[in-house]
Short mmCIF file of C-alpha atoms and ligand atoms in Angstrom, two decimals:
data_model
loop_
_atom_site.label_atom_id
_atom_site.label_comp_id
_atom_site.label_asym_id
_atom_site.label_seq_id
_atom_site.Cartn_x
_atom_site.Cartn_y
_atom_site.Cartn_z
CA MET A 861 253.46 15.46 -96.82
CA GLU A 862 252.01 16.11 -93.26
CA CYS A 863 249.94 19.32 -92.85
CA LEU A 864 247.29 21.31 -90.83
CA ARG A 865 244.15 21.86 -92.48
CA LYS A 866 240.56 22.86 -91.90
CA ASP A 867 238.06 20.73 -93.33
CA ASP A 868 235.35 22.00 -92.03
CA LEU A 869 234.88 25.42 -91.40
CA HIS A 870 231.82 24.58 -88.80
CA ALA A 871 233.13 22.54 -86.53
CA ASP A 872 235.86 23.37 -84.17
CA GLY A 873 239.60 21.42 -84.44
CA LEU A 874 242.13 20.81 -87.44
CA THR A 875 243.17 17.92 -89.42
CA TRP A 876 246.58 16.86 -89.29
CA THR A 877 247.00 14.52 -92.45
CA GLU A 878 249.10 14.10 -95.83
CA VAL A 879 248.81 15.82 -99.13
CA PRO A 880 250.92 15.92 -102.00
CA GLU A 881 253.80 18.28 -102.21
CA PRO A 882 252.90 21.67 -103.68
CA ASP A 883 253.78 22.74 -107.17
CA VAL A 884 256.21 25.47 -107.34
CA GLY A 885 255.11 27.87 -110.38
CA HIS A 886 256.35 30.61 -112.61
CA GLY A 887 257.50 33.33 -110.25
CA GLU A 888 256.79 31.07 -106.96
CA VAL A 889 259.37 29.93 -104.52
CA LYS A 890 259.01 26.55 -102.88
CA ILE A 891 259.77 26.71 -99.18
CA LYS A 892 260.85 23.76 -96.69
CA VAL A 893 259.48 25.09 -93.25
CA LEU A 894 261.53 24.62 -90.01
CA ALA A 895 259.37 26.45 -86.93
CA ALA A 896 255.44 28.04 -87.32
CA SER A 897 253.95 29.89 -85.10
CA VAL A 898 250.56 30.61 -83.95
CA CYS A 899 248.15 34.13 -83.80
CA GLY A 900 245.38 34.13 -82.50
CA THR A 901 243.38 34.44 -85.88
CA ASP A 902 244.61 30.51 -85.96
CA LYS A 903 243.40 30.46 -82.85
CA SER A 904 240.03 31.52 -84.13
CA ILE A 905 240.09 28.90 -87.14
CA TYR A 906 240.64 26.82 -84.60
CA LEU A 907 237.64 27.45 -82.79
CA SER A 908 235.54 28.30 -85.48
CA THR A 909 232.10 27.85 -84.11
CA GLN A 910 232.94 30.32 -81.87
CA ASN A 911 234.14 33.05 -84.25
CA PRO A 912 231.71 33.25 -86.97
CA ALA A 913 233.64 37.11 -88.65
CA ILE A 914 236.36 34.23 -89.31
CA ILE A 915 234.36 31.17 -90.85
CA GLU A 916 232.67 34.77 -93.27
CA GLU A 917 236.46 35.72 -94.05
CA MET A 918 237.02 32.51 -95.50
CA GLN A 919 234.05 32.84 -97.94
CA ARG A 920 235.27 36.00 -99.05
CA TYR A 921 236.17 35.18 -102.38
CA LEU A 922 233.96 31.89 -102.86
CA ASP A 923 230.97 32.57 -105.44
CA ARG A 924 228.67 30.60 -102.85
CA PRO A 925 229.80 28.61 -98.81
CA GLU A 926 229.16 25.63 -100.27
CA ALA A 927 232.34 25.93 -102.82
CA TYR A 928 234.78 25.98 -99.85
CA ARG A 929 237.61 23.43 -99.47
CA PRO A 930 239.78 22.48 -97.06
CA ILE A 931 242.71 24.93 -96.43
CA ILE A 932 245.85 24.93 -95.00
CA ILE A 933 246.51 26.60 -92.10
CA GLY A 934 248.67 29.38 -90.75
CA HIS A 935 250.65 32.56 -91.98
CA GLU A 936 253.76 32.25 -89.35
CA PHE A 937 256.51 31.39 -90.47
CA CYS A 938 260.19 30.39 -91.44
CA GLY A 939 262.35 28.21 -93.48
CA ILE A 940 264.70 26.75 -95.90
CA VAL A 941 264.05 27.95 -100.09
CA GLU A 942 263.66 24.60 -101.57
CA GLU A 943 262.63 25.61 -105.20
CA VAL A 944 262.90 28.07 -107.34
CA GLY A 945 260.27 29.12 -109.97
CA GLU A 946 261.26 29.11 -113.49
CA ASP A 947 261.91 32.79 -113.60
CA ALA A 948 265.22 32.17 -112.03
CA GLU A 949 267.20 32.56 -115.10
CA ALA A 950 265.30 35.38 -116.00
CA LEU A 951 266.32 37.11 -112.86
CA GLN A 952 270.15 36.27 -113.77
CA ALA A 953 269.98 37.98 -116.48
CA LEU A 954 269.39 40.97 -115.02
CA GLY A 955 272.67 40.71 -113.14
CA LEU A 956 271.42 41.41 -109.97
CA ARG A 957 273.72 40.42 -106.92
CA SER A 958 273.31 37.11 -105.39
CA ASP A 959 272.92 38.96 -101.81
CA ILE A 960 269.63 40.64 -102.45
CA ILE A 961 267.71 37.61 -104.84
CA VAL A 962 266.31 34.84 -103.36
CA GLU A 963 267.89 31.29 -104.05
CA LYS A 964 267.99 27.47 -103.35
CA GLY A 965 269.21 27.33 -99.71
CA ASP A 966 268.73 30.60 -98.72
CA TYR A 967 267.20 30.38 -95.13
CA VAL A 968 263.46 33.42 -95.26
CA THR A 969 260.19 33.69 -93.94
CA ALA A 970 257.42 36.34 -96.23
CA GLU A 971 254.89 38.28 -96.28
CA MET A 972 251.86 35.94 -96.57
CA HIS A 973 249.36 38.67 -97.64
CA ILE A 974 249.15 38.76 -101.41
CA PRO A 975 248.20 41.73 -103.00
CA CYS A 976 246.11 41.90 -106.06
CA GLY A 977 248.96 44.48 -107.63
CA HIS A 978 246.71 46.04 -109.53
CA CYS A 979 244.33 47.90 -107.36
CA ALA A 980 244.08 51.69 -107.13
CA LEU A 981 245.43 50.94 -103.51
CA CYS A 982 248.49 48.23 -104.70
CA ARG A 983 249.51 50.94 -107.12
CA THR A 984 249.75 53.69 -105.19
CA GLY A 985 251.98 52.20 -102.56
CA ASN A 986 249.31 50.32 -100.35
CA ALA A 987 249.49 47.26 -100.89
CA HIS A 988 249.01 46.34 -97.27
CA ILE A 989 245.44 47.39 -97.56
CA CYS A 990 244.90 45.74 -100.79
CA VAL A 991 241.11 45.08 -101.22
CA ASN A 992 241.82 42.04 -103.50
CA VAL A 993 243.91 40.84 -100.73
CA ARG A 994 244.65 36.76 -100.21
CA VAL A 995 245.91 35.75 -97.09
CA LYS A 996 247.91 32.47 -97.50
CA GLY A 997 246.95 30.27 -94.46
CA VAL A 998 243.31 31.96 -94.74
CA HIS A 999 241.92 32.51 -98.08
CA LEU A 1000 244.95 29.66 -99.32
CA ASP A 1001 246.96 27.13 -98.19
CA GLY A 1002 249.33 28.01 -95.71
CA CYS A 1003 252.63 27.16 -93.46
CA TYR A 1004 251.07 24.71 -91.08
CA ALA A 1005 253.15 22.00 -93.41
CA GLN A 1006 256.01 20.75 -94.63
CA TYR A 1007 256.19 22.70 -97.26
CA VAL A 1008 254.88 26.43 -98.15
CA VAL A 1009 255.16 28.12 -101.84
CA VAL A 1010 254.78 31.66 -101.89
CA PRO A 1011 254.79 33.93 -104.68
CA ARG A 1012 258.52 35.30 -105.49
CA GLN A 1013 258.40 38.97 -104.41
CA ASN A 1014 256.30 38.33 -101.22
CA VAL A 1015 259.39 36.27 -99.80
CA ILE A 1016 261.74 37.73 -97.37
CA LEU A 1017 265.54 36.81 -97.34
CA LEU A 1018 266.64 36.37 -93.77
CA GLY A 1019 270.31 34.39 -93.81
CA LYS A 1020 271.86 33.86 -97.36
CA ARG A 1021 272.67 29.64 -97.30
CA GLY A 1022 270.90 29.16 -95.00
CA ASP A 1023 273.01 31.38 -92.26
CA LEU A 1024 270.74 31.24 -89.38
CA SER A 1025 273.26 33.29 -86.80
CA GLN A 1026 271.31 36.74 -87.36
CA ILE A 1027 267.41 35.63 -86.52
CA PRO A 1028 267.00 32.58 -85.15
CA PRO A 1029 264.24 30.29 -86.27
CA ARG A 1030 262.07 30.85 -82.91
CA VAL A 1031 262.20 34.34 -83.30
CA GLY A 1032 262.26 33.95 -87.41
CA ALA A 1033 258.79 31.72 -87.18
CA PHE A 1034 256.78 35.16 -85.89
CA LEU A 1035 257.50 37.54 -88.00
CA ASP A 1036 254.43 38.43 -89.33
CA ALA A 1037 253.36 39.01 -85.77
CA LEU A 1038 256.66 41.35 -85.33
CA GLY A 1039 255.78 43.22 -88.55
CA ASN A 1040 251.87 43.92 -86.65
CA ALA A 1041 253.86 45.78 -83.26
CA VAL A 1042 256.88 46.93 -85.88
CA HIS A 1043 253.68 48.60 -88.28
CA THR A 1044 252.37 50.09 -85.02
CA ILE A 1045 255.24 51.82 -82.83
CA GLN A 1046 255.42 52.97 -86.91
CA VAL A 1047 252.53 54.43 -87.26
CA ALA A 1048 252.53 55.86 -83.49
CA GLU A 1049 255.29 57.75 -83.72
CA VAL A 1050 256.45 57.59 -80.42
CA GLY A 1051 259.97 58.82 -80.06
CA GLY A 1052 260.16 61.60 -77.22
CA LYS A 1053 256.48 60.83 -76.37
CA SER A 1054 254.57 59.38 -73.72
CA VAL A 1055 252.65 56.03 -74.51
CA ALA A 1056 249.99 53.95 -73.63
CA ILE A 1057 249.72 50.31 -74.44
CA LEU A 1058 246.56 48.87 -73.99
CA GLY A 1059 246.66 44.70 -73.76
CA LEU A 1060 250.05 42.83 -73.19
CA GLY A 1061 249.21 40.17 -75.48
CA PRO A 1062 252.28 38.98 -77.73
CA LEU A 1063 251.68 42.43 -80.15
CA GLY A 1064 251.07 44.39 -76.91
CA LEU A 1065 254.73 43.07 -75.77
CA MET A 1066 256.38 43.27 -78.31
CA ALA A 1067 255.13 47.02 -78.92
CA THR A 1068 256.22 47.49 -75.53
CA LEU A 1069 259.59 46.74 -76.20
CA LEU A 1070 259.31 48.72 -79.31
CA ALA A 1071 258.71 52.25 -78.01
CA ARG A 1072 260.99 51.44 -75.69
CA LEU A 1073 263.47 51.15 -78.75
CA TYR A 1074 261.60 54.00 -80.04
CA GLY A 1075 262.70 56.32 -77.31
CA ALA A 1076 258.78 56.57 -75.89
CA THR A 1077 259.92 59.34 -72.68
CA ARG A 1078 257.31 57.13 -70.57
CA ILE A 1079 255.36 53.45 -70.79
CA TYR A 1080 251.72 52.87 -69.01
CA VAL A 1081 251.12 48.96 -70.09
CA THR A 1082 247.48 47.81 -68.80
CA GLU A 1083 245.86 43.95 -69.03
CA ARG A 1084 243.74 41.66 -66.83
CA VAL A 1085 244.85 38.31 -67.01
CA ASP A 1086 248.00 36.26 -66.11
CA VAL A 1087 248.74 40.01 -64.93
CA GLU A 1088 251.81 38.52 -62.78
CA HIS A 1089 253.82 36.98 -65.81
CA ARG A 1090 252.95 39.24 -67.96
CA PHE A 1091 253.71 42.25 -66.02
CA GLU A 1092 257.06 40.69 -65.31
CA LEU A 1093 258.20 41.17 -69.59
CA ALA A 1094 256.66 44.15 -69.93
CA ARG A 1095 259.06 46.19 -67.21
CA ALA A 1096 262.26 43.72 -68.14
CA PHE A 1097 260.91 45.02 -72.22
CA GLY A 1098 261.10 48.68 -70.65
CA ALA A 1099 257.30 49.67 -69.50
CA ASP A 1100 257.31 52.05 -66.53
CA LEU A 1101 253.89 51.74 -64.78
CA CYS A 1102 251.45 48.55 -64.71
CA PHE A 1103 247.81 48.11 -64.40
CA ASP A 1104 245.60 45.41 -63.71
CA VAL A 1105 242.33 47.11 -65.26
CA ALA A 1106 240.57 43.39 -64.29
CA HIS A 1107 238.35 45.45 -61.47
CA SER A 1108 238.45 49.17 -62.91
CA ALA A 1109 240.94 51.39 -64.38
CA ALA A 1110 240.50 54.55 -62.14
CA GLU A 1111 243.99 54.15 -60.16
CA LEU A 1112 245.18 54.32 -63.99
CA TYR A 1113 243.01 57.01 -64.90
CA ARG A 1114 244.89 59.06 -61.60
CA GLU A 1115 248.26 58.21 -62.26
CA VAL A 1116 248.12 59.92 -66.15
CA ARG A 1117 246.47 62.46 -64.87
CA ARG A 1118 249.11 63.35 -61.91
CA ARG A 1119 252.01 62.26 -63.78
CA GLU A 1120 251.33 63.75 -67.45
CA LYS A 1121 250.53 67.36 -65.69
CA GLY A 1122 249.47 70.26 -68.16
CA ALA A 1123 247.99 67.63 -71.04
CA GLU A 1124 245.85 66.11 -68.75
CA GLY A 1125 246.90 63.01 -70.57
CA VAL A 1126 248.98 60.84 -72.48
CA ASP A 1127 250.33 61.44 -76.27
CA VAL A 1128 250.25 58.20 -77.83
CA VAL A 1129 247.45 55.41 -76.92
CA LEU A 1130 248.52 52.01 -78.91
CA GLU A 1131 245.72 49.71 -78.21
CA MET A 1132 246.51 46.35 -78.76
CA SER A 1133 243.41 44.14 -77.13
CA GLY A 1134 240.28 44.30 -78.97
CA SER A 1135 238.55 44.27 -75.42
CA PRO A 1136 235.66 46.70 -75.29
CA SER A 1137 236.58 48.59 -72.21
CA ALA A 1138 239.80 49.15 -73.40
CA TYR A 1139 238.68 51.52 -76.18
CA ARG A 1140 236.89 53.66 -73.48
CA ASP A 1141 240.53 53.83 -71.06
CA ALA A 1142 241.72 54.83 -75.18
CA PHE A 1143 240.21 58.47 -74.82
CA GLU A 1144 240.32 58.61 -71.80
CA LEU A 1145 243.94 58.59 -71.25
CA VAL A 1146 244.86 60.33 -74.42
CA ARG A 1147 245.95 64.09 -74.03
CA PRO A 1148 243.46 66.74 -76.22
CA GLY A 1149 245.45 66.52 -79.87
CA GLY A 1150 246.74 63.28 -79.06
CA THR A 1151 247.12 60.26 -81.00
CA VAL A 1152 245.40 56.27 -80.14
CA VAL A 1153 246.00 54.01 -83.05
CA LEU A 1154 244.33 50.58 -82.83
CA LEU A 1155 245.45 46.73 -84.10
CA GLY A 1156 243.63 45.14 -81.45
CA ILE A 1157 240.53 43.55 -82.84
CA PRO A 1158 237.24 43.73 -80.94
CA LYS A 1159 234.83 40.64 -81.15
CA GLU A 1160 231.80 42.73 -81.57
CA PRO A 1161 230.98 46.78 -82.81
CA VAL A 1162 231.67 48.99 -79.73
CA LEU A 1163 229.34 51.86 -78.82
CA PHE A 1164 231.63 54.17 -78.35
CA ASP A 1165 230.92 58.51 -77.61
CA PHE A 1166 232.82 60.42 -79.94
CA ALA A 1167 231.60 63.80 -79.10
CA ASN A 1168 233.89 63.25 -75.68
CA GLY A 1169 236.42 61.09 -76.86
CA VAL A 1170 237.42 61.97 -80.34
CA VAL A 1171 235.35 65.32 -81.60
CA TRP A 1172 236.08 68.16 -78.47
CA LYS A 1173 239.50 66.80 -77.74
CA GLY A 1174 240.96 66.80 -81.37
CA VAL A 1175 242.20 63.54 -81.12
CA THR A 1176 243.55 61.51 -84.18
CA ILE A 1177 242.48 58.10 -84.70
CA LYS A 1178 244.97 55.62 -87.03
CA GLY A 1179 244.21 51.55 -88.07
CA VAL A 1180 246.86 49.57 -88.62
CA PHE A 1181 246.92 46.73 -90.96
CA GLY A 1182 248.81 44.03 -91.51
CA ARG A 1183 252.70 45.22 -92.35
CA ARG A 1184 253.73 48.08 -95.44
CA MET A 1185 255.11 46.27 -97.83
CA PHE A 1186 257.68 46.07 -97.53
CA GLU A 1187 259.12 49.51 -95.51
CA THR A 1188 257.81 47.14 -92.22
CA TRP A 1189 259.67 44.42 -93.48
CA GLU A 1190 262.92 46.11 -94.30
CA THR A 1191 262.75 48.21 -90.74
CA MET A 1192 261.98 44.98 -89.03
CA LEU A 1193 264.64 43.73 -90.29
CA LYS A 1194 267.38 46.19 -89.21
CA LEU A 1195 265.96 46.07 -85.61
CA LEU A 1196 266.61 42.53 -85.79
CA ARG A 1197 270.28 43.02 -86.88
CA SER A 1198 270.79 45.97 -84.60
CA ASP A 1199 269.74 44.11 -81.79
CA ARG A 1200 270.12 47.11 -79.85
CA LEU A 1201 268.00 46.58 -75.87
CA GLY A 1202 268.35 42.57 -76.19
CA LEU A 1203 265.35 42.56 -78.90
CA THR A 1204 266.37 39.01 -80.08
CA GLU A 1205 267.33 37.38 -77.07
CA LYS A 1206 264.02 38.89 -75.36
CA LEU A 1207 261.68 37.90 -78.34
CA SER A 1208 262.36 34.37 -77.48
CA TRP A 1209 261.13 35.10 -74.17
CA LEU A 1210 257.68 35.18 -75.69
CA VAL A 1211 257.80 31.38 -76.84
CA ALA A 1212 256.95 28.34 -75.36
CA PRO A 1213 260.72 26.16 -74.71
CA ARG A 1214 259.50 23.19 -76.17
CA ALA A 1215 258.38 23.16 -80.14
CA TYR A 1216 255.51 20.83 -81.49
CA ARG A 1217 254.99 18.66 -83.65
CA LEU A 1218 252.18 19.02 -86.42
CA GLY A 1219 250.53 15.73 -85.03
CA GLU A 1220 250.84 17.43 -81.59
CA TYR A 1221 248.37 20.35 -82.66
CA GLU A 1222 245.61 19.72 -79.84
CA GLU A 1223 247.71 19.90 -77.54
CA ALA A 1224 249.70 23.19 -78.75
CA PHE A 1225 246.24 24.23 -79.26
CA GLN A 1226 245.08 23.47 -75.98
CA THR A 1227 248.28 24.98 -74.41
CA LEU A 1228 247.61 28.04 -76.09
CA LEU A 1229 243.95 28.40 -75.32
CA ALA A 1230 244.54 27.99 -71.70
CA GLY A 1231 247.15 31.16 -71.69
CA HIS A 1232 249.90 28.81 -70.11
CA ALA A 1233 252.18 30.50 -74.01
CA MET A 1234 252.02 33.62 -75.28
CA LYS A 1235 253.38 31.98 -78.70
CA LEU A 1236 254.98 28.82 -79.83
CA ILE A 1237 256.02 27.08 -82.07
CA PHE A 1238 255.31 24.09 -84.61
CA THR A 1239 258.62 22.00 -86.01
CA PRO A 1240 256.59 20.49 -89.29
CA ASN A 1241 260.62 18.99 -90.66
CA PRO A 1242 261.82 17.97 -87.02
CA GLY A 1243 265.51 17.34 -87.28
CA ASP A 1244 266.44 19.95 -89.56
CA PHE A 1245 265.79 22.26 -86.37
CA ALA A 1246 265.42 21.17 -82.79
CA GLY A 1247 263.26 24.20 -82.18
ZN1 ZN B 1401 248.59 36.13 -87.68
ZN1 ZN B 1402 245.53 45.58 -104.75
#
């Protein structure tokens, strides 16, 4: 089968190549990939020489760095179940209804963080922060391929018998990323509150849409690049006030103080950018007693004034990683199926109109890196789905 592999961690780029189709083992499901999406992690892997942290992460479970073997990258996708492992019969014996189990021909996606199932976190409902997590597409073979094999418990059913009607593959391809945004909004509890969302990449834009859906009272957003296009999307997604902070955040600070009278700040800040200046903005904007939720990942350690920013203001900080297994997924499916505020249609606006073959990966990554698209999708098995 065709795939995109990272052959050498110390050289930029990927390798488009042919490998044997993966075998499906006990308790596993083999999925034919309809559409796969690209996220920030994939861009870091593509430009690995500029991102030493991702090289370190990809070597995390190796005895020594030289033990690295080429990995198929990619972790956002949707597809059709091609084959289920040999425990399928045991499952049938349990007499479960067909509509809750994954069978051949079903339309699915998957949680690509594979928790160990044994550590104290896994055993207490916190598998999303498992200390032994393996991520498919980072530590194990991922989904930039015609087929991917995933443990059955990580497979998420999107439509029985190949029913693509509720969640189109253009959106089904990036539910991993949408899940990060849903998890952020769940943790932030934005209902009835004023919210500032810092950074309007795909995750910030999705968080804007969700904050509106979850009943935020006023939504401020900030961005520093491509502002015309991103602010247009943000307004359509429910943002009330948009601020270009490329040169200064003074106007943003002034407007928040003027509008959030009495509290001198917003109830909740969602930091989605990882930009060093956004951390200063976050703790400047949050009201005393408010909450700052951190999802963005700074490239380097950030120097920070904890006394003024956190202690004296009594601020709560929450970090968000991955998606809760599987509460976040269940919530996300309900949101998509209810389709309030045109959620599915609006999410599809984030995706570049044309889909790419795996062999066109250079063009695809250059398009993303140049900022010409927010999200784009690969169709490794063209013909099944036009994109
Ligand atoms: Zn990702
Ligand atoms: Zn674990």
